[in-house]
């Protein structure tokens, strides 16, 4: 509570103002993007491969440097800040990756504790110590994704879905106000993908964490998003609710007509599996 | 009627290669002056003769007193066994300390030199240092730097091995750093971690097992290399070998060589099984990175 | 956090560190302490004797470039042309020794490696040959050099023989490991076609390991250039002979000039050999 309370309470929105990203090789990742993502919103970003979804998400925590414009996370400007300040922003923004990005040789707990690194005091940094309070935070995060019992298991022994939940717990352990997820379900089978998306949604609702997710599957986008942002060639080409995003809109985003496979992960499997297991 | 047969591809490149090698061989043999090639046919017989004398020494009763040249009063064959063993431990200690020095200096340097972790442009200098050290035989460090400072002591030998190990170990360590999965590093950095935290949490766990295997491999190499430094005067088994063989005391040479072989083989076996355990983990960890091959010693330059 | 987790489940206890981790740390520390006391390892001379070492190092930092001349300057009447060229002859001898020894060692190694892998040889043979090879590998190059120099007389030939055996040990081990890992398909095919052992090795095994084998051969060649700088110390020919001479005379300025030459030669040959190795594999 104190941890969160000490942060700026007013205006925790993420604000893109005319943001452009040009990669060192000249590729334009983002072109003049202006957006406001209000606190607590669950946003899904869709678009073709190469449209700039990852670039959009990564610019928020400075993994991709913004070349022009202004990008604020809460009260903090991300563009052009020093390393210290950037680490502060990052500590407030959790991130989840398609490939989980766990250190698979270490235990689940060690991986989740990565989320507490920003809170280590200087001497704890030196010897790599985590106080019991941090370990409890990590347990709490694992509890929210339902795999506390795996805490001391080597990460490589978990299934893909479990590994992704460890990654979510790692982000949660940061006690962030924003969670970014770059195609978090792309390496998972459809039922597991639904479960992970439900976890993300529940966390968004329970903790009020602003959540920005890149997705390839349109049905998942419609099902979970408060708001869908469509991207094409580095620009935002659609911005609206799930209901507004009908097939016509998706065709615009993707630049062609869609087939059944495009829209849904695998519709038959999900229904055969008896829909969603009880939350 | 048969169809046309395609012509077989030319064997010319392979033939030329073979001929080139043969020419090089002959050229080198001819250029080798004062080689006394005519003595070559006699070598196997002579060596067998010496081997027989060595075997006699090995087979002698350890309590018996040897006769002939080079026997100190009161020496038995047992004394020879003991001296060889004692000096072999010297050499192993020298090699171990050299490895510890090399490992502990190369480890941090490698992080400053690897492309994916180096925080600054210092990396080119460190890479240059690694490559430079690798090109210089360890004997050079010994005679130009360590012996003048430390005198004719095992410390000088250990220091020479240590400095020499920095080169190979540094290069191998930075290669295993560069081979890590970048994902975890990105994730840790995205959580607001500092450089040092990222190294410890995301990089070290991924590369440590391979690196420790390299350390052990280097230890095996250093045991052999310490013999060379012993010949120079740093003590240990090399000194004994050069005295004994140099004075053609074949019985004693046989005993000494056998001790070297047996001890080295035992240490190698232990080291190899520890390396295997480090890389493949205990039998329970099926997944993880168990599919990775053991590091090929071919990349390890002595 | 704003909302507590729905239910608080039991926290699993942290397992104690594995026995091998503890054992590993304890033995590393233990062996290091033992080794340090056993050989009286001490860095104290770095302070107490730096001046003594410094004299040598300072001399070495000013290489005697004149020593590298292979001709006599016109104004130097006392200069002996044979002496001038000796260094370069020794360097050439080093190269020759390395070439001869790596070729001879590798030819022997091919045969040995076929005998040392259960893919190509019967089990009892493999066992014997493996023991023999690890005994061969356990002796350092300098030991072979000492033996051959004592058995024959000093000169390059003992050097060639010593390094030949040394190389055979290394290349045979590496190649036999490659043979262990070859694709069994072609071997089965050769067997099915009724091939003899020899035919099978020639057609199904050797072609598969050839690139690796050649790469290992180049690798020991690189090693040999360095090694023949060392074995000359005990009279086995090559540049080491000169190093030994100048070392005994205490001419550190000459030594550092020689070292720089060796450095350049080693780097040049390494680069050539590594380019070739990259092409092979
Ligand atoms: N590190 C980089 N250097 C140069 N260009 C890059 C880099 N990363 C991405 N790009 C380019 O920027 C554009 C946007 O890439 P981005 O990764 O944001 O797409 P994406 O929408 O996430 O695609 P995908 O669905 O395949 O992940 C692409 O043209 C891509 O080639
Ligand atoms: Mg992407």
Tab-separated table of N, CA, C and O in Angstrom, chain C residues 144-231:
chain	number	residue	atom	x	y	z
C	144	UNK	N	58.042	-35.745	-23.637
C	144	UNK	CA	58.461	-36.484	-24.831
C	144	UNK	C	59.744	-35.905	-25.391
C	144	UNK	O	60.629	-36.638	-25.839
C	145	UNK	N	59.822	-34.580	-25.365
C	145	UNK	CA	61.034	-33.954	-25.883
C	145	UNK	C	62.248	-34.404	-25.068
C	145	UNK	O	63.284	-34.781	-25.627
C	146	UNK	N	62.108	-34.399	-23.746
C	146	UNK	CA	63.214	-34.847	-22.885
C	146	UNK	C	63.626	-36.272	-23.234
C	146	UNK	O	64.816	-36.577	-23.380
C	147	UNK	N	62.635	-37.143	-23.382
C	147	UNK	CA	62.943	-38.551	-23.655
C	147	UNK	C	63.680	-38.703	-24.984
C	147	UNK	O	64.729	-39.356	-25.056
C	148	UNK	N	63.142	-38.083	-26.033
C	148	UNK	CA	63.771	-38.289	-27.340
C	148	UNK	C	65.137	-37.613	-27.426
C	148	UNK	O	66.030	-38.123	-28.100
C	149	UNK	N	65.294	-36.485	-26.754
C	149	UNK	CA	66.607	-35.841	-26.769
C	149	UNK	C	67.623	-36.733	-26.047
C	149	UNK	O	68.759	-36.888	-26.492
C	150	UNK	N	67.196	-37.337	-24.934
C	150	UNK	CA	68.115	-38.210	-24.199
C	150	UNK	C	68.401	-39.474	-24.995
C	150	UNK	O	69.523	-39.984	-24.984
C	151	UNK	N	67.409	-39.978	-25.694
C	151	UNK	CA	67.588	-41.225	-26.434
C	151	UNK	C	68.431	-41.009	-27.679
C	151	UNK	O	69.241	-41.858	-28.041
C	152	UNK	N	68.193	-39.904	-28.367
C	152	UNK	CA	69.011	-39.600	-29.541
C	152	UNK	C	69.978	-38.500	-29.088
C	152	UNK	O	70.353	-38.458	-27.940
C	153	UNK	N	70.340	-37.606	-30.004
C	153	UNK	CA	71.123	-36.478	-29.521
C	153	UNK	C	70.328	-35.212	-29.798
C	153	UNK	O	69.394	-35.248	-30.602
C	154	UNK	N	70.680	-34.094	-29.154
C	154	UNK	CA	69.897	-32.875	-29.390
C	154	UNK	C	69.829	-32.537	-30.864
C	154	UNK	O	70.776	-32.811	-31.609
C	155	UNK	N	68.713	-31.956	-31.284
C	155	UNK	CA	68.520	-31.615	-32.684
C	155	UNK	C	67.044	-31.585	-32.984
C	155	UNK	O	66.224	-31.904	-32.114
C	156	UNK	N	66.683	-31.218	-34.195
C	156	UNK	CA	65.254	-31.073	-34.502
C	156	UNK	C	64.503	-32.416	-34.565
C	156	UNK	O	63.315	-32.446	-34.301
C	157	UNK	N	65.192	-33.496	-34.893
C	157	UNK	CA	64.470	-34.756	-35.067
C	157	UNK	C	63.774	-35.213	-33.784
C	157	UNK	O	62.600	-35.600	-33.824
C	158	UNK	N	64.459	-35.171	-32.619
C	158	UNK	CA	63.726	-35.508	-31.393
C	158	UNK	C	62.505	-34.616	-31.181
C	158	UNK	O	61.474	-35.090	-30.696
C	159	UNK	N	62.628	-33.358	-31.589
C	159	UNK	CA	61.488	-32.449	-31.474
C	159	UNK	C	60.320	-32.919	-32.319
C	159	UNK	O	59.174	-32.953	-31.873
C	160	UNK	N	60.631	-33.289	-33.574
C	160	UNK	CA	59.572	-33.776	-34.468
C	160	UNK	C	58.912	-35.011	-33.865
C	160	UNK	O	57.678	-35.108	-33.805
C	161	UNK	N	59.723	-35.947	-33.382
C	161	UNK	CA	59.152	-37.185	-32.830
C	161	UNK	C	58.303	-36.896	-31.599
C	161	UNK	O	57.201	-37.426	-31.442
C	162	UNK	N	58.820	-36.016	-30.725
C	162	UNK	CA	58.077	-35.704	-29.498
C	162	UNK	C	56.715	-35.113	-29.828
C	162	UNK	O	55.684	-35.565	-29.313
C	163	UNK	N	56.723	-34.124	-30.704
C	163	UNK	CA	55.445	-33.479	-31.023
C	163	UNK	C	54.532	-34.417	-31.814
C	163	UNK	O	53.313	-34.340	-31.703
C	164	UNK	N	55.121	-35.323	-32.607
C	164	UNK	CA	54.301	-36.284	-33.343
C	164	UNK	C	53.451	-37.097	-32.376
C	164	UNK	O	52.238	-37.247	-32.545
C	165	UNK	N	54.100	-37.606	-31.340
C	165	UNK	CA	53.360	-38.420	-30.374
C	165	UNK	C	52.328	-37.597	-29.630
C	165	UNK	O	51.182	-37.996	-29.442
C	166	UNK	N	52.756	-36.394	-29.251
C	166	UNK	CA	51.859	-35.488	-28.548
C	166	UNK	C	50.611	-35.202	-29.397
C	166	UNK	O	49.472	-35.321	-28.933
C	167	UNK	N	50.825	-34.881	-30.666
C	167	UNK	CA	49.705	-34.589	-31.573
C	167	UNK	C	48.809	-35.788	-31.772
C	167	UNK	O	47.589	-35.664	-31.827
C	168	UNK	N	49.456	-36.949	-31.912
C	168	UNK	CA	48.665	-38.149	-32.138
C	168	UNK	C	47.662	-38.312	-31.001
C	168	UNK	O	46.503	-38.612	-31.229
C	169	UNK	N	48.123	-38.103	-29.767
C	169	UNK	CA	47.232	-38.247	-28.610
C	169	UNK	C	46.018	-37.335	-28.702
C	169	UNK	O	44.884	-37.775	-28.530
C	170	UNK	N	46.265	-36.066	-29.005
C	170	UNK	CA	45.152	-35.107	-29.030
C	170	UNK	C	44.202	-35.398	-30.184
C	170	UNK	O	42.992	-35.525	-30.006
C	171	UNK	N	44.776	-35.505	-31.395
C	171	UNK	CA	43.909	-35.654	-32.570
C	171	UNK	C	43.159	-36.984	-32.521
C	171	UNK	O	41.982	-37.052	-32.887
C	172	UNK	N	43.805	-38.028	-32.039
C	172	UNK	CA	43.119	-39.318	-31.978
C	172	UNK	C	41.928	-39.241	-31.037
C	172	UNK	O	40.856	-39.768	-31.327
C	173	UNK	N	42.104	-38.566	-29.912
C	173	UNK	CA	40.972	-38.466	-28.975
C	173	UNK	C	39.817	-37.688	-29.609
C	173	UNK	O	38.676	-38.148	-29.631
C	174	UNK	N	40.126	-36.511	-30.147
C	174	UNK	CA	39.056	-35.682	-30.701
C	174	UNK	C	38.370	-36.391	-31.863
C	174	UNK	O	37.151	-36.401	-31.975
C	175	UNK	N	39.192	-37.004	-32.744
C	175	UNK	CA	38.586	-37.660	-33.900
C	175	UNK	C	37.755	-38.859	-33.479
C	175	UNK	O	36.679	-39.100	-34.031
C	176	UNK	N	38.228	-39.610	-32.484
C	176	UNK	CA	37.440	-40.772	-32.098
C	176	UNK	C	36.108	-40.331	-31.494
C	176	UNK	O	35.087	-41.001	-31.661
C	177	UNK	N	36.092	-39.168	-30.849
C	177	UNK	CA	34.814	-38.658	-30.358
C	177	UNK	C	33.900	-38.264	-31.511
C	177	UNK	O	32.692	-38.473	-31.456
C	178	UNK	N	34.498	-37.711	-32.575
C	178	UNK	CA	33.685	-37.409	-33.760
C	178	UNK	C	33.147	-38.688	-34.375
C	178	UNK	O	32.015	-38.728	-34.854
C	179	UNK	N	33.981	-39.736	-34.373
C	179	UNK	CA	33.525	-41.000	-34.952
C	179	UNK	C	32.364	-41.550	-34.126
C	179	UNK	O	31.383	-42.060	-34.669
C	180	UNK	N	32.478	-41.434	-32.795
C	180	UNK	CA	31.373	-41.891	-31.948
C	180	UNK	C	30.066	-41.224	-32.340
C	180	UNK	O	28.993	-41.795	-32.173
C	181	UNK	N	30.173	-39.989	-32.831
C	181	UNK	CA	28.959	-39.206	-33.079
C	181	UNK	C	28.500	-39.247	-34.536
C	181	UNK	O	27.581	-38.529	-34.893
C	182	UNK	N	29.137	-40.074	-35.377
C	182	UNK	CA	28.732	-40.032	-36.794
C	182	UNK	C	27.323	-40.598	-36.952
C	182	UNK	O	26.824	-41.350	-36.124
C	183	UNK	N	26.738	-40.214	-38.063
C	183	UNK	CA	25.424	-40.709	-38.421
C	183	UNK	C	25.522	-42.207	-38.702
C	183	UNK	O	26.283	-42.632	-39.569
C	184	UNK	N	24.786	-43.046	-37.980
C	184	UNK	CA	24.916	-44.495	-38.158
C	184	UNK	C	24.313	-44.997	-39.465
C	184	UNK	O	24.604	-46.122	-39.888
C	185	UNK	N	23.511	-44.204	-40.126
C	185	UNK	CA	22.837	-44.647	-41.359
C	185	UNK	C	23.784	-45.212	-42.397
C	185	UNK	O	23.663	-46.379	-42.785
C	186	UNK	N	24.753	-44.432	-42.857
C	186	UNK	CA	25.671	-44.917	-43.889
C	186	UNK	C	26.432	-46.177	-43.457
C	186	UNK	O	26.747	-47.022	-44.301
C	187	UNK	N	26.702	-46.309	-42.150
C	187	UNK	CA	27.424	-47.497	-41.689
C	187	UNK	C	26.556	-48.727	-41.852
C	187	UNK	O	26.991	-49.765	-42.359
C	188	UNK	N	25.288	-48.590	-41.456
C	188	UNK	CA	24.354	-49.697	-41.642
C	188	UNK	C	24.260	-50.072	-43.112
C	188	UNK	O	24.244	-51.248	-43.469
C	189	UNK	N	24.201	-49.026	-43.942
C	189	UNK	CA	24.092	-49.284	-45.376
C	189	UNK	C	25.299	-50.055	-45.874
C	189	UNK	O	25.171	-51.013	-46.648
C	190	UNK	N	26.499	-49.653	-45.411
C	190	UNK	CA	27.707	-50.346	-45.836
C	190	UNK	C	27.697	-51.793	-45.347
C	190	UNK	O	28.024	-52.728	-46.094
C	191	UNK	N	27.278	-51.990	-44.094
C	191	UNK	CA	27.182	-53.342	-43.554
C	191	UNK	C	26.222	-54.178	-44.383
C	191	UNK	O	26.497	-55.324	-44.728
C	192	UNK	N	25.071	-53.550	-44.681
C	192	UNK	CA	24.052	-54.273	-45.431
C	192	UNK	C	24.560	-54.664	-46.805
C	192	UNK	O	24.125	-55.668	-47.379
C	193	UNK	N	25.493	-53.887	-47.338
C	193	UNK	CA	26.035	-54.191	-48.663
C	193	UNK	C	27.189	-55.181	-48.558
C	193	UNK	O	27.850	-55.469	-49.552
C	194	UNK	N	27.469	-55.675	-47.353
C	194	UNK	CA	28.504	-56.689	-47.190
C	194	UNK	C	29.908	-56.139	-47.191
C	194	UNK	O	30.844	-56.828	-47.597
C	195	UNK	N	30.084	-54.911	-46.705
C	195	UNK	CA	31.419	-54.315	-46.707
C	195	UNK	C	32.296	-54.924	-45.614
C	195	UNK	O	31.810	-55.347	-44.567
C	196	UNK	N	33.587	-54.996	-45.870
C	196	UNK	CA	34.517	-55.405	-44.819
C	196	UNK	C	34.728	-54.217	-43.888
C	196	UNK	O	34.320	-53.094	-44.181
C	197	UNK	N	35.394	-54.484	-42.749
C	197	UNK	CA	35.661	-53.410	-41.799
C	197	UNK	C	36.371	-52.239	-42.459
C	197	UNK	O	36.035	-51.082	-42.240
C	198	UNK	N	37.380	-52.586	-43.236
C	198	UNK	CA	38.185	-51.565	-43.887
C	198	UNK	C	37.340	-50.754	-44.860
C	198	UNK	O	37.363	-49.531	-44.863
C	199	UNK	N	36.523	-51.463	-45.691
C	199	UNK	CA	35.677	-50.766	-46.662
C	199	UNK	C	34.679	-49.863	-45.951
C	199	UNK	O	34.399	-48.743	-46.378
C	200	UNK	N	34.173	-50.390	-44.860
C	200	UNK	CA	33.180	-49.650	-44.112
C	200	UNK	C	33.782	-48.353	-43.555
C	200	UNK	O	33.185	-47.278	-43.656
C	201	UNK	N	34.985	-48.464	-42.997
C	201	UNK	CA	35.642	-47.275	-42.460
C	201	UNK	C	35.898	-46.259	-43.568
C	201	UNK	O	35.640	-45.070	-43.419
C	202	UNK	N	36.371	-46.786	-44.719
C	202	UNK	CA	36.727	-45.892	-45.816
C	202	UNK	C	35.524	-45.179	-46.401
C	202	UNK	O	35.593	-44.008	-46.737
C	203	UNK	N	34.423	-45.916	-46.571
C	203	UNK	CA	33.305	-45.324	-47.311
C	203	UNK	C	32.276	-44.672	-46.392
C	203	UNK	O	31.603	-43.735	-46.794
C	204	UNK	N	32.138	-45.179	-45.170
C	204	UNK	CA	31.028	-44.684	-44.354
C	204	UNK	C	31.476	-43.830	-43.174
C	204	UNK	O	30.720	-43.010	-42.687
C	205	UNK	N	32.696	-44.033	-42.690
C	205	UNK	CA	33.095	-43.299	-41.485
C	205	UNK	C	34.018	-42.137	-41.812
C	205	UNK	O	33.734	-40.981	-41.489
C	206	UNK	N	35.128	-42.444	-42.492
C	206	UNK	CA	36.119	-41.400	-42.744
C	206	UNK	C	35.516	-40.187	-43.459
C	206	UNK	O	35.753	-39.050	-43.043
C	207	UNK	N	34.704	-40.396	-44.513
C	207	UNK	CA	34.160	-39.202	-45.158
C	207	UNK	C	33.348	-38.331	-44.210
C	207	UNK	O	33.340	-37.113	-44.321
C	208	UNK	N	32.680	-38.957	-43.242
C	208	UNK	CA	31.851	-38.157	-42.331
C	208	UNK	C	32.683	-37.330	-41.364
C	208	UNK	O	32.282	-36.238	-40.970
C	209	UNK	N	33.831	-37.883	-40.924
C	209	UNK	CA	34.608	-37.143	-39.923
C	209	UNK	C	35.724	-36.314	-40.545
C	209	UNK	O	36.415	-35.594	-39.834
C	210	UNK	N	35.855	-36.412	-41.868
C	210	UNK	CA	37.007	-35.763	-42.498
C	210	UNK	C	37.104	-34.257	-42.198
C	210	UNK	O	38.183	-33.785	-41.812
C	211	UNK	N	36.007	-33.508	-42.341
C	211	UNK	CA	36.141	-32.062	-42.051
C	211	UNK	C	36.607	-31.809	-40.622
C	211	UNK	O	37.511	-30.994	-40.388
C	212	UNK	N	36.013	-32.518	-39.652
C	212	UNK	CA	36.446	-32.334	-38.270
C	212	UNK	C	37.904	-32.698	-38.102
C	212	UNK	O	38.674	-31.998	-37.455
C	213	UNK	N	38.276	-33.811	-38.692
C	213	UNK	CA	39.647	-34.304	-38.572
C	213	UNK	C	40.636	-33.267	-39.094
C	213	UNK	O	41.634	-32.949	-38.438
C	214	UNK	N	40.333	-32.721	-40.261
C	214	UNK	CA	41.244	-31.722	-40.825
C	214	UNK	C	41.297	-30.487	-39.929
C	214	UNK	O	42.361	-29.893	-39.721
C	215	UNK	N	40.155	-30.149	-39.369
C	215	UNK	CA	40.121	-28.992	-38.487
C	215	UNK	C	40.965	-29.229	-37.228
C	215	UNK	O	41.712	-28.351	-36.788
C	216	UNK	N	40.868	-30.426	-36.668
C	216	UNK	CA	41.706	-30.751	-35.504
C	216	UNK	C	43.182	-30.710	-35.881
C	216	UNK	O	44.028	-30.279	-35.093
C	217	UNK	N	43.483	-31.158	-37.101
C	217	UNK	CA	44.877	-31.175	-37.517
C	217	UNK	C	45.443	-29.765	-37.575
C	217	UNK	O	46.556	-29.513	-37.118
C	218	UNK	N	44.647	-28.861	-38.118
C	218	UNK	CA	45.111	-27.477	-38.158
C	218	UNK	C	45.259	-26.923	-36.744
C	218	UNK	O	46.167	-26.146	-36.454
C	219	UNK	N	44.351	-27.359	-35.871
C	219	UNK	CA	44.410	-26.899	-34.485
C	219	UNK	C	45.723	-27.336	-33.831
C	219	UNK	O	46.398	-26.534	-33.174
C	220	UNK	N	46.126	-28.603	-34.012
C	220	UNK	CA	47.385	-29.010	-33.379
C	220	UNK	C	48.577	-28.342	-34.054
C	220	UNK	O	49.598	-28.118	-33.413
C	221	UNK	N	48.416	-28.004	-35.328
C	221	UNK	CA	49.498	-27.253	-35.973
C	221	UNK	C	49.703	-25.925	-35.238
C	221	UNK	O	50.826	-25.531	-34.933
C	222	UNK	N	48.591	-25.249	-34.930
C	222	UNK	CA	48.688	-23.998	-34.164
C	222	UNK	C	49.382	-24.239	-32.818
C	222	UNK	O	50.244	-23.476	-32.400
C	223	UNK	N	48.973	-25.323	-32.172
C	223	UNK	CA	49.585	-25.639	-30.885
C	223	UNK	C	51.082	-25.866	-31.038
C	223	UNK	O	51.882	-25.457	-30.203
C	224	UNK	N	51.459	-26.544	-32.123
C	224	UNK	CA	52.851	-26.936	-32.306
C	224	UNK	C	53.777	-25.753	-32.498
C	224	UNK	O	54.935	-25.793	-32.090
C	225	UNK	N	53.272	-24.705	-33.142
C	225	UNK	CA	54.119	-23.525	-33.314
C	225	UNK	C	54.524	-23.000	-31.941
C	225	UNK	O	55.686	-22.710	-31.667
C	226	UNK	N	53.543	-22.924	-31.028
C	226	UNK	CA	53.862	-22.483	-29.666
C	226	UNK	C	54.752	-23.509	-28.969
C	226	UNK	O	55.716	-23.171	-28.304
C	227	UNK	N	54.379	-24.795	-29.125
C	227	UNK	CA	55.074	-25.842	-28.379
C	227	UNK	C	56.532	-25.918	-28.793
C	227	UNK	O	57.409	-26.155	-27.963
C	228	UNK	N	56.821	-25.697	-30.085
C	228	UNK	CA	58.209	-25.882	-30.482
C	228	UNK	C	59.058	-24.721	-29.998
C	228	UNK	O	60.281	-24.810	-30.001
C	229	UNK	N	58.403	-23.629	-29.534
C	229	UNK	CA	59.187	-22.603	-28.854
C	229	UNK	C	59.633	-23.117	-27.496
C	229	UNK	O	60.621	-22.670	-26.939
C	230	UNK	N	58.860	-24.056	-26.959
C	230	UNK	CA	59.132	-24.552	-25.613
C	230	UNK	C	60.128	-25.703	-25.622
C	230	UNK	O	61.082	-25.726	-24.851
C	231	UNK	N	59.911	-26.661	-26.528
C	231	UNK	CA	60.723	-27.864	-26.456
C	231	UNK	C	62.177	-27.605	-26.839
C	231	UNK	O	63.055	-28.386	-26.476
